[in-house]
PDB file of C-alpha atoms in Angstrom:
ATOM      1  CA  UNK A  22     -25.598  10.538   8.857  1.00  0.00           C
ATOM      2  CA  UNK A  23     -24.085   6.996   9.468  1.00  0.00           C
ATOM      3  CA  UNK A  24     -21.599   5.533   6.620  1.00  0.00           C
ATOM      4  CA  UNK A  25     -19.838   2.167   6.542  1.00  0.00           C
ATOM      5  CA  UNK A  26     -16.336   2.609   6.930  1.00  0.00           C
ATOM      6  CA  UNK A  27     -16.285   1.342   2.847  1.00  0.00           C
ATOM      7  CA  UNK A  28     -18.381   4.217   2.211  1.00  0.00           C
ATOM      8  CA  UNK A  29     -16.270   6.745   4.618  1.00  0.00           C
ATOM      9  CA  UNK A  30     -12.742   5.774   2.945  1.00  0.00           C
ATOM     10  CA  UNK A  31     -14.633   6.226  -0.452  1.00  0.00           C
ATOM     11  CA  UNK A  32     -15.486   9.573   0.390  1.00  0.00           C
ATOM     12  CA  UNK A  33     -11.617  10.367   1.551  1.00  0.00           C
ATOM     13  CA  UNK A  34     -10.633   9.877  -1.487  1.00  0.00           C
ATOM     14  CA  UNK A  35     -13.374  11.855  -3.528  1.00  0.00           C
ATOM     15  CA  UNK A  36     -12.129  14.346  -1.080  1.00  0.00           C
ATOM     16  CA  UNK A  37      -8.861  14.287  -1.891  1.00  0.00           C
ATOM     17  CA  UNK A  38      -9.190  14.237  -5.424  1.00  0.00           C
ATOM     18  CA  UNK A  39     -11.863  17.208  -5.337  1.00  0.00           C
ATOM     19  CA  UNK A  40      -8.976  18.813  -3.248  1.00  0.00           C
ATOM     20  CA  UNK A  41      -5.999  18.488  -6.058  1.00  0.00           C
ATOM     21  CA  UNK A  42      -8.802  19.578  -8.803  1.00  0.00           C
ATOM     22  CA  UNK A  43      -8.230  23.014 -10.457  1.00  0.00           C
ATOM     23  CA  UNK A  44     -10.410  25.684  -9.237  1.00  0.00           C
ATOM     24  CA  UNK A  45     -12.767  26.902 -11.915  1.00  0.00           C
ATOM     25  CA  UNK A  46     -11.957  30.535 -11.493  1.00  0.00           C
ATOM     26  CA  UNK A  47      -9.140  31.803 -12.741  1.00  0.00           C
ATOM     27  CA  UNK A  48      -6.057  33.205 -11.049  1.00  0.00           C
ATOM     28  CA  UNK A  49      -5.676  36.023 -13.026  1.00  0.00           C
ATOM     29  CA  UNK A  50      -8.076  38.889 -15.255  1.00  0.00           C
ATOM     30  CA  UNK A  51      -6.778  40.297 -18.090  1.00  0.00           C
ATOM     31  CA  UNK A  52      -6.837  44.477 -17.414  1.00  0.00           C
ATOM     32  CA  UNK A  53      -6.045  45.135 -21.252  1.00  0.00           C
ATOM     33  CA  UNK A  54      -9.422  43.737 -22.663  1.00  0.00           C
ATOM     34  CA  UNK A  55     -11.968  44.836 -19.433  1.00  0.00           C
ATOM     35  CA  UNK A  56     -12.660  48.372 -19.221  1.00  0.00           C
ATOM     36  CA  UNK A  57     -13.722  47.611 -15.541  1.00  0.00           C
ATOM     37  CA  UNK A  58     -10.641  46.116 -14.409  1.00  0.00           C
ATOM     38  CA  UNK A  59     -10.904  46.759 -10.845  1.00  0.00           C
ATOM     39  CA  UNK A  60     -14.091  45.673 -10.059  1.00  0.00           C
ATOM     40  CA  UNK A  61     -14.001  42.822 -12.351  1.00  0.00           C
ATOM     41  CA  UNK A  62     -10.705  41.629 -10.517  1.00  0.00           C
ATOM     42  CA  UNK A  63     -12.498  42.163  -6.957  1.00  0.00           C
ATOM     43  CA  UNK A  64     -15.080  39.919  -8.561  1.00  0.00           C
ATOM     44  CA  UNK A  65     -12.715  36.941  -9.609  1.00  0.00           C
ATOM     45  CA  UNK A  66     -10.795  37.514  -6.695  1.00  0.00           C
ATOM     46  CA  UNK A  67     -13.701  36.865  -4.651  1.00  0.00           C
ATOM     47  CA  UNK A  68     -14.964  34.037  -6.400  1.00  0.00           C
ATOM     48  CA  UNK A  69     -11.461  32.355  -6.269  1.00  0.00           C
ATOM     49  CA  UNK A  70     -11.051  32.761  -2.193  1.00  0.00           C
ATOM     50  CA  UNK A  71     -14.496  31.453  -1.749  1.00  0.00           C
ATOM     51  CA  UNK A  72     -13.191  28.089  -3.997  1.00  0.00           C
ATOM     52  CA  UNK A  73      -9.877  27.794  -2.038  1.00  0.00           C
ATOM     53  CA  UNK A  74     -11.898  28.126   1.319  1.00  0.00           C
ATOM     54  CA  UNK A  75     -14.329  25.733   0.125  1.00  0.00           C
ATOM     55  CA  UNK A  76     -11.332  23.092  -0.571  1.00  0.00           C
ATOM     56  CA  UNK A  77     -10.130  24.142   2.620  1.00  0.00           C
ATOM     57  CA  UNK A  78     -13.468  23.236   3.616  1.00  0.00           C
ATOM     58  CA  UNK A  79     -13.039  19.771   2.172  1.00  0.00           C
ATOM     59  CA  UNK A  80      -9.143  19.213   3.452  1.00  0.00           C
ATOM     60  CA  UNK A  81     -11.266  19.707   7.196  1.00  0.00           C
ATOM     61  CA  UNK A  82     -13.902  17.253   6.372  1.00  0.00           C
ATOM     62  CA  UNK A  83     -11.710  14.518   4.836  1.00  0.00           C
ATOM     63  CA  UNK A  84      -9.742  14.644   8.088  1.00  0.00           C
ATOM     64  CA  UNK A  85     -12.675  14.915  10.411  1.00  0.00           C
ATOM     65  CA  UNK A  86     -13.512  11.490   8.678  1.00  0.00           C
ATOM     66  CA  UNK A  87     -10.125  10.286   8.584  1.00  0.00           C
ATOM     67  CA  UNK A  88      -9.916  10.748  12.739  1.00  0.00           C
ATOM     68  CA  UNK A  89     -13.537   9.291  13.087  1.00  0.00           C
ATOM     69  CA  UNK A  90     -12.549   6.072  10.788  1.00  0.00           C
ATOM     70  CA  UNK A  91      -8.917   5.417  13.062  1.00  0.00           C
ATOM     71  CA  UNK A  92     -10.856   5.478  16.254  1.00  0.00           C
ATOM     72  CA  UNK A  93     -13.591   2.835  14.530  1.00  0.00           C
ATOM     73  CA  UNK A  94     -10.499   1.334  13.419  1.00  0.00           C
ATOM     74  CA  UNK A  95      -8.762   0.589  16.750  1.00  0.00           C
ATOM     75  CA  UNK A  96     -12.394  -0.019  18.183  1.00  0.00           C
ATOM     76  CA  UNK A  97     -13.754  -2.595  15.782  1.00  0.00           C
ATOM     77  CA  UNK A  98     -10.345  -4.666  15.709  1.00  0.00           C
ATOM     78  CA  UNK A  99      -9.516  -3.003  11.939  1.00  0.00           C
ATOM     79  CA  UNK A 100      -6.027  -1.771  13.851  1.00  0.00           C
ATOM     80  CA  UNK A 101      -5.128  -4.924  15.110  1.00  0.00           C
ATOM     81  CA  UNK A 102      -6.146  -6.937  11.417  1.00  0.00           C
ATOM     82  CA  UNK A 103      -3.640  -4.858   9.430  1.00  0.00           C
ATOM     83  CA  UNK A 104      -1.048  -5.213  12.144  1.00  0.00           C
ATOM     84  CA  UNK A 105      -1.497  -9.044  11.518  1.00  0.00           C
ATOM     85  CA  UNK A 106      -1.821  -8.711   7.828  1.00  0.00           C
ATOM     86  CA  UNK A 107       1.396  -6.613   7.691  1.00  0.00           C
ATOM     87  CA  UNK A 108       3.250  -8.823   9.968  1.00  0.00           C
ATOM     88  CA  UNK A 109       2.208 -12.087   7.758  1.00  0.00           C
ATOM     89  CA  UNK A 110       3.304  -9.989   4.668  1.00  0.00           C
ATOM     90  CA  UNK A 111       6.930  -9.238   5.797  1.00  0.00           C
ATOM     91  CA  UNK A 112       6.764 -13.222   7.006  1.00  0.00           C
ATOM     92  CA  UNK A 113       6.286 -14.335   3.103  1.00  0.00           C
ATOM     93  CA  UNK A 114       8.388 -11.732   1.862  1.00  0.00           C
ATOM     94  CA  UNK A 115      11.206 -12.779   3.936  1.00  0.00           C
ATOM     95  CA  UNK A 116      10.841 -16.128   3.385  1.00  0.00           C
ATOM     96  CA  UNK A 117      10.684 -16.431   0.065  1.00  0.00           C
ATOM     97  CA  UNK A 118      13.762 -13.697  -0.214  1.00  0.00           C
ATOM     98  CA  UNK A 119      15.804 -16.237   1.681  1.00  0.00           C
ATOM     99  CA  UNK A 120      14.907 -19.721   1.392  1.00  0.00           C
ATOM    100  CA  UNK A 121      11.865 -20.471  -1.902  1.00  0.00           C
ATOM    101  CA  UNK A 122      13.589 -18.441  -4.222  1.00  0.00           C
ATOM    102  CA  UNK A 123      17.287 -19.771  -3.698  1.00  0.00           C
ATOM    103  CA  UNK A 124      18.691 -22.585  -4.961  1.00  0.00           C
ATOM    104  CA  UNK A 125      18.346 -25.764  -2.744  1.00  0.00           C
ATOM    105  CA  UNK A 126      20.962 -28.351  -2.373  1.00  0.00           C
ATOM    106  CA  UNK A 127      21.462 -31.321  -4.486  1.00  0.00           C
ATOM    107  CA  UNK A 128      20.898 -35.147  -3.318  1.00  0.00           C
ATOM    108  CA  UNK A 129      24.331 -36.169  -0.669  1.00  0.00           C
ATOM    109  CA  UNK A 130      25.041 -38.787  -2.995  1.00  0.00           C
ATOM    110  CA  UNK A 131      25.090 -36.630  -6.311  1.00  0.00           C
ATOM    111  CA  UNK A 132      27.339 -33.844  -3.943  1.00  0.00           C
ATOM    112  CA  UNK A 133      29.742 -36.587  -3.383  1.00  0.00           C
ATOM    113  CA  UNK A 134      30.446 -37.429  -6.751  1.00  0.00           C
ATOM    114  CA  UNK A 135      30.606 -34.218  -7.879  1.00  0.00           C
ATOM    115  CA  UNK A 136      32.936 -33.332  -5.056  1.00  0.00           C
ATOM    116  CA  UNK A 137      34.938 -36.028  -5.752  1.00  0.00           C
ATOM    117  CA  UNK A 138      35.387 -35.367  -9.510  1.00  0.00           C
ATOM    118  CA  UNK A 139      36.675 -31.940  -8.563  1.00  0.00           C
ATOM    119  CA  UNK A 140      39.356 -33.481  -5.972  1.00  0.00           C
ATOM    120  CA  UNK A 141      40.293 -35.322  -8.894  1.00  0.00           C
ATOM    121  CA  UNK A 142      41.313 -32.623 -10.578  1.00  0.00           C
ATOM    122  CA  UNK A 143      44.014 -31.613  -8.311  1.00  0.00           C
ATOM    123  CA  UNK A 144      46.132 -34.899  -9.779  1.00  0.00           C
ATOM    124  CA  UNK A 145      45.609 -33.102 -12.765  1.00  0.00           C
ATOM    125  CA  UNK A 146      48.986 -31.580 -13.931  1.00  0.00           C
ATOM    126  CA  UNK A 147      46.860 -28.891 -15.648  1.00  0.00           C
ATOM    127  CA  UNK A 148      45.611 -27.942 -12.703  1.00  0.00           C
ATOM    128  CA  UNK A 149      45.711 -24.303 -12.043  1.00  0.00           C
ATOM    129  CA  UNK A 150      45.474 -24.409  -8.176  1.00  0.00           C
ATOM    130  CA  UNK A 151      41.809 -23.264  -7.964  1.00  0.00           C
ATOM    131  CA  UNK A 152      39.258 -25.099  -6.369  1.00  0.00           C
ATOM    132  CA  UNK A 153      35.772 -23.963  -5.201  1.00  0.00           C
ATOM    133  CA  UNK A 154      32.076 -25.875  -5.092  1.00  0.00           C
ATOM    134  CA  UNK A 155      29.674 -24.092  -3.475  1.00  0.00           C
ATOM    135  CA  UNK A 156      27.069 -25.614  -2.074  1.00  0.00           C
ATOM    136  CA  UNK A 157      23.394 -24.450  -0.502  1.00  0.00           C
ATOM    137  CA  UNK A 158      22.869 -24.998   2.999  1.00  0.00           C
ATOM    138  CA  UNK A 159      18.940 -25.217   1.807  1.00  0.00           C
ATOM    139  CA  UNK A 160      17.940 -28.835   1.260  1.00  0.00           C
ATOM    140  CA  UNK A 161      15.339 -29.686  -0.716  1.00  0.00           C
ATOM    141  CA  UNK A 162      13.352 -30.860   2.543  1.00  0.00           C
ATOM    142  CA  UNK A 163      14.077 -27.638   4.028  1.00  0.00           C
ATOM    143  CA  UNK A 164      12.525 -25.585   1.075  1.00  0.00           C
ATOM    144  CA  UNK A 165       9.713 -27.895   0.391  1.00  0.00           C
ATOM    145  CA  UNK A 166       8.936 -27.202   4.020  1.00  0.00           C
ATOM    146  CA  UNK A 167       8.749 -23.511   3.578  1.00  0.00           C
ATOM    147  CA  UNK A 168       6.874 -23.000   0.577  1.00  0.00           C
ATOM    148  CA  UNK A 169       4.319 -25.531   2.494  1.00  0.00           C
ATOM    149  CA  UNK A 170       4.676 -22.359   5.398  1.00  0.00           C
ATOM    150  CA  UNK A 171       4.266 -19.696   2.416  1.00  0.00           C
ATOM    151  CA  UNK A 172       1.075 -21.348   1.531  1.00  0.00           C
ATOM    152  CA  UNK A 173       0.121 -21.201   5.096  1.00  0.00           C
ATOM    153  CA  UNK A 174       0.834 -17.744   5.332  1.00  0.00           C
ATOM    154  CA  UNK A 175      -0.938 -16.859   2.283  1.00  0.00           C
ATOM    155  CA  UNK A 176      -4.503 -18.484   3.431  1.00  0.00           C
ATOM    156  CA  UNK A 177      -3.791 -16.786   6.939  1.00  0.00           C
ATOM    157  CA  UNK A 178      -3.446 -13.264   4.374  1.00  0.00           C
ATOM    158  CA  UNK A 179      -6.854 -14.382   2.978  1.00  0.00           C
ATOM    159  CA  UNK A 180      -8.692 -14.841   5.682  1.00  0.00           C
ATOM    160  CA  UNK A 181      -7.380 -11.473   7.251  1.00  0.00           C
ATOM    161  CA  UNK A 182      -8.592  -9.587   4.123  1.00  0.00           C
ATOM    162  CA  UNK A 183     -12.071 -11.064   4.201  1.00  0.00           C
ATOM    163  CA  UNK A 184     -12.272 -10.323   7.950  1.00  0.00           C
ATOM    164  CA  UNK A 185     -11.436  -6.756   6.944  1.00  0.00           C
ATOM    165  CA  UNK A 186     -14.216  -6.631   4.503  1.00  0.00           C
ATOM    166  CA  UNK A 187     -16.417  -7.460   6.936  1.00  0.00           C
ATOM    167  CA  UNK A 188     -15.050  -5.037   9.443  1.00  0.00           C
ATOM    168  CA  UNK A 189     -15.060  -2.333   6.648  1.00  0.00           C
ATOM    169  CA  UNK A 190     -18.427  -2.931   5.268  1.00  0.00           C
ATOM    170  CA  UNK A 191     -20.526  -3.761   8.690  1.00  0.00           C
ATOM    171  CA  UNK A 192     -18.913  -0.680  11.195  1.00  0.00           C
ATOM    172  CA  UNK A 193     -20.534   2.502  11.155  1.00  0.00           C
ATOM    173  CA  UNK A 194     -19.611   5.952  11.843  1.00  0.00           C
ATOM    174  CA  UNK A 195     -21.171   9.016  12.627  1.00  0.00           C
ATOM    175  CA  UNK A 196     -20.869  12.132  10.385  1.00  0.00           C
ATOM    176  CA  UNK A 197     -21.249  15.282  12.552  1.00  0.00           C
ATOM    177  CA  UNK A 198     -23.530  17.772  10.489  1.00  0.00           C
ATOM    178  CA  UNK A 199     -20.766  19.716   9.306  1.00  0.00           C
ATOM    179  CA  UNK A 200     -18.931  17.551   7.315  1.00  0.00           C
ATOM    180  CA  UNK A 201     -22.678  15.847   5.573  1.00  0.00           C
ATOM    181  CA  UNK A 202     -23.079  19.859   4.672  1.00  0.00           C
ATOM    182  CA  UNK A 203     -19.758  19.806   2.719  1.00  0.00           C
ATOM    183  CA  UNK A 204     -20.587  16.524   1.378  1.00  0.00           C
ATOM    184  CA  UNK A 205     -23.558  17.388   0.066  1.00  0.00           C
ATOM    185  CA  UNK A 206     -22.260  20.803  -1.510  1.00  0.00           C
ATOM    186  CA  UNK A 207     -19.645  19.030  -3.455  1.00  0.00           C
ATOM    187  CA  UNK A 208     -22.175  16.262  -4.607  1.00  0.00           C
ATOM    188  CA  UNK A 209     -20.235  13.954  -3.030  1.00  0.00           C
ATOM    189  CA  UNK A 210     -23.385  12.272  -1.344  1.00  0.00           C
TER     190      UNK A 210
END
């Protein structure tokens, strides 16, 4: 049976969640109200290790299809796509950390008077000997140029993600006949 990698990580997850699920026997049999105790706890005991083998059973499969989707992955150029897409992620990240989302530097001109206002102050007999102005060493320029780069970034992101749909959707793998059975006994296919 041939899936689309869509289809394949799809069924990972109904996996998985089948996995976590409760099993639908119970654990434990009450001996006070069953005259047949022994037998009846052989029964549900049986019952309950044929469920946990059966998720067992499903933990294999999910990670049969989990190995068959990374080698399609690295052999379709999937591997290589989030590499890029992670790599342009940390890129925005960073530079909006550090330069769009700090403050950018005033005009020279408005610095200057603003500067000299504060030198002023030292003529000031009130003047408690403090002085500070901080400044940004991000110009306007500067951050104007890197939200322009952000923007890049974020189109590169986009383009990336819709060559990953196409990856994901169009590449086919091979389920061996084990893992359809299991499929198919959970009515997962």
């Amino acid at each position: 049976m041939r899936v689309s990698l869509r289809k394949a990580n799809a069924l990972q997850e109904a996996l998985a969640e089948a996995v976590k699920s409760t099993p639908k026997t119970q654990r434990e049999v009450d001996v006070l109200n069953t005259v047949m105790w022994k037998p009846e706890i052989n029964n549900v005991q049986t019952r309950y290790f044929d469920e946990v083998r059966g998720k067992l059973d499903m933990v294999n499969v999910r990670f049969t299809i989990r190995q068959l989707v990374s080698t399609a992955n690295a052999e379709c150029g999937v591997s290589d796509l989030l590499t890029e897409l992670a790599s342009t992620d940390s890129a925005i990240i960073t530079i909006q950390r550090f330069i769009v989302q700090q403050s950018a530097r005033e005009k020279d001109e408005i610095l200057e008077k603003k500067r000299e206002r504060k030198l002023a102050r030292v003529d000031n007999p009130e003047y408690d000997g403090y002085m500070e102005m901080e400044v940004s060493v991000i110009g306007k320029e500067d951050r104007n140029h890197w939200e322009n780069k952000v923007k890049e970034l974020r189109r590169k992101k986009a383009t990336i993600n819709d060559q990953l749909l196409e990856l994901n959707i169009r590449t086919d793998i091979e389920l061996p006949t084990f893992v359809e059975e299991v499929l198919r006994k959970e009515n997962l296919i």
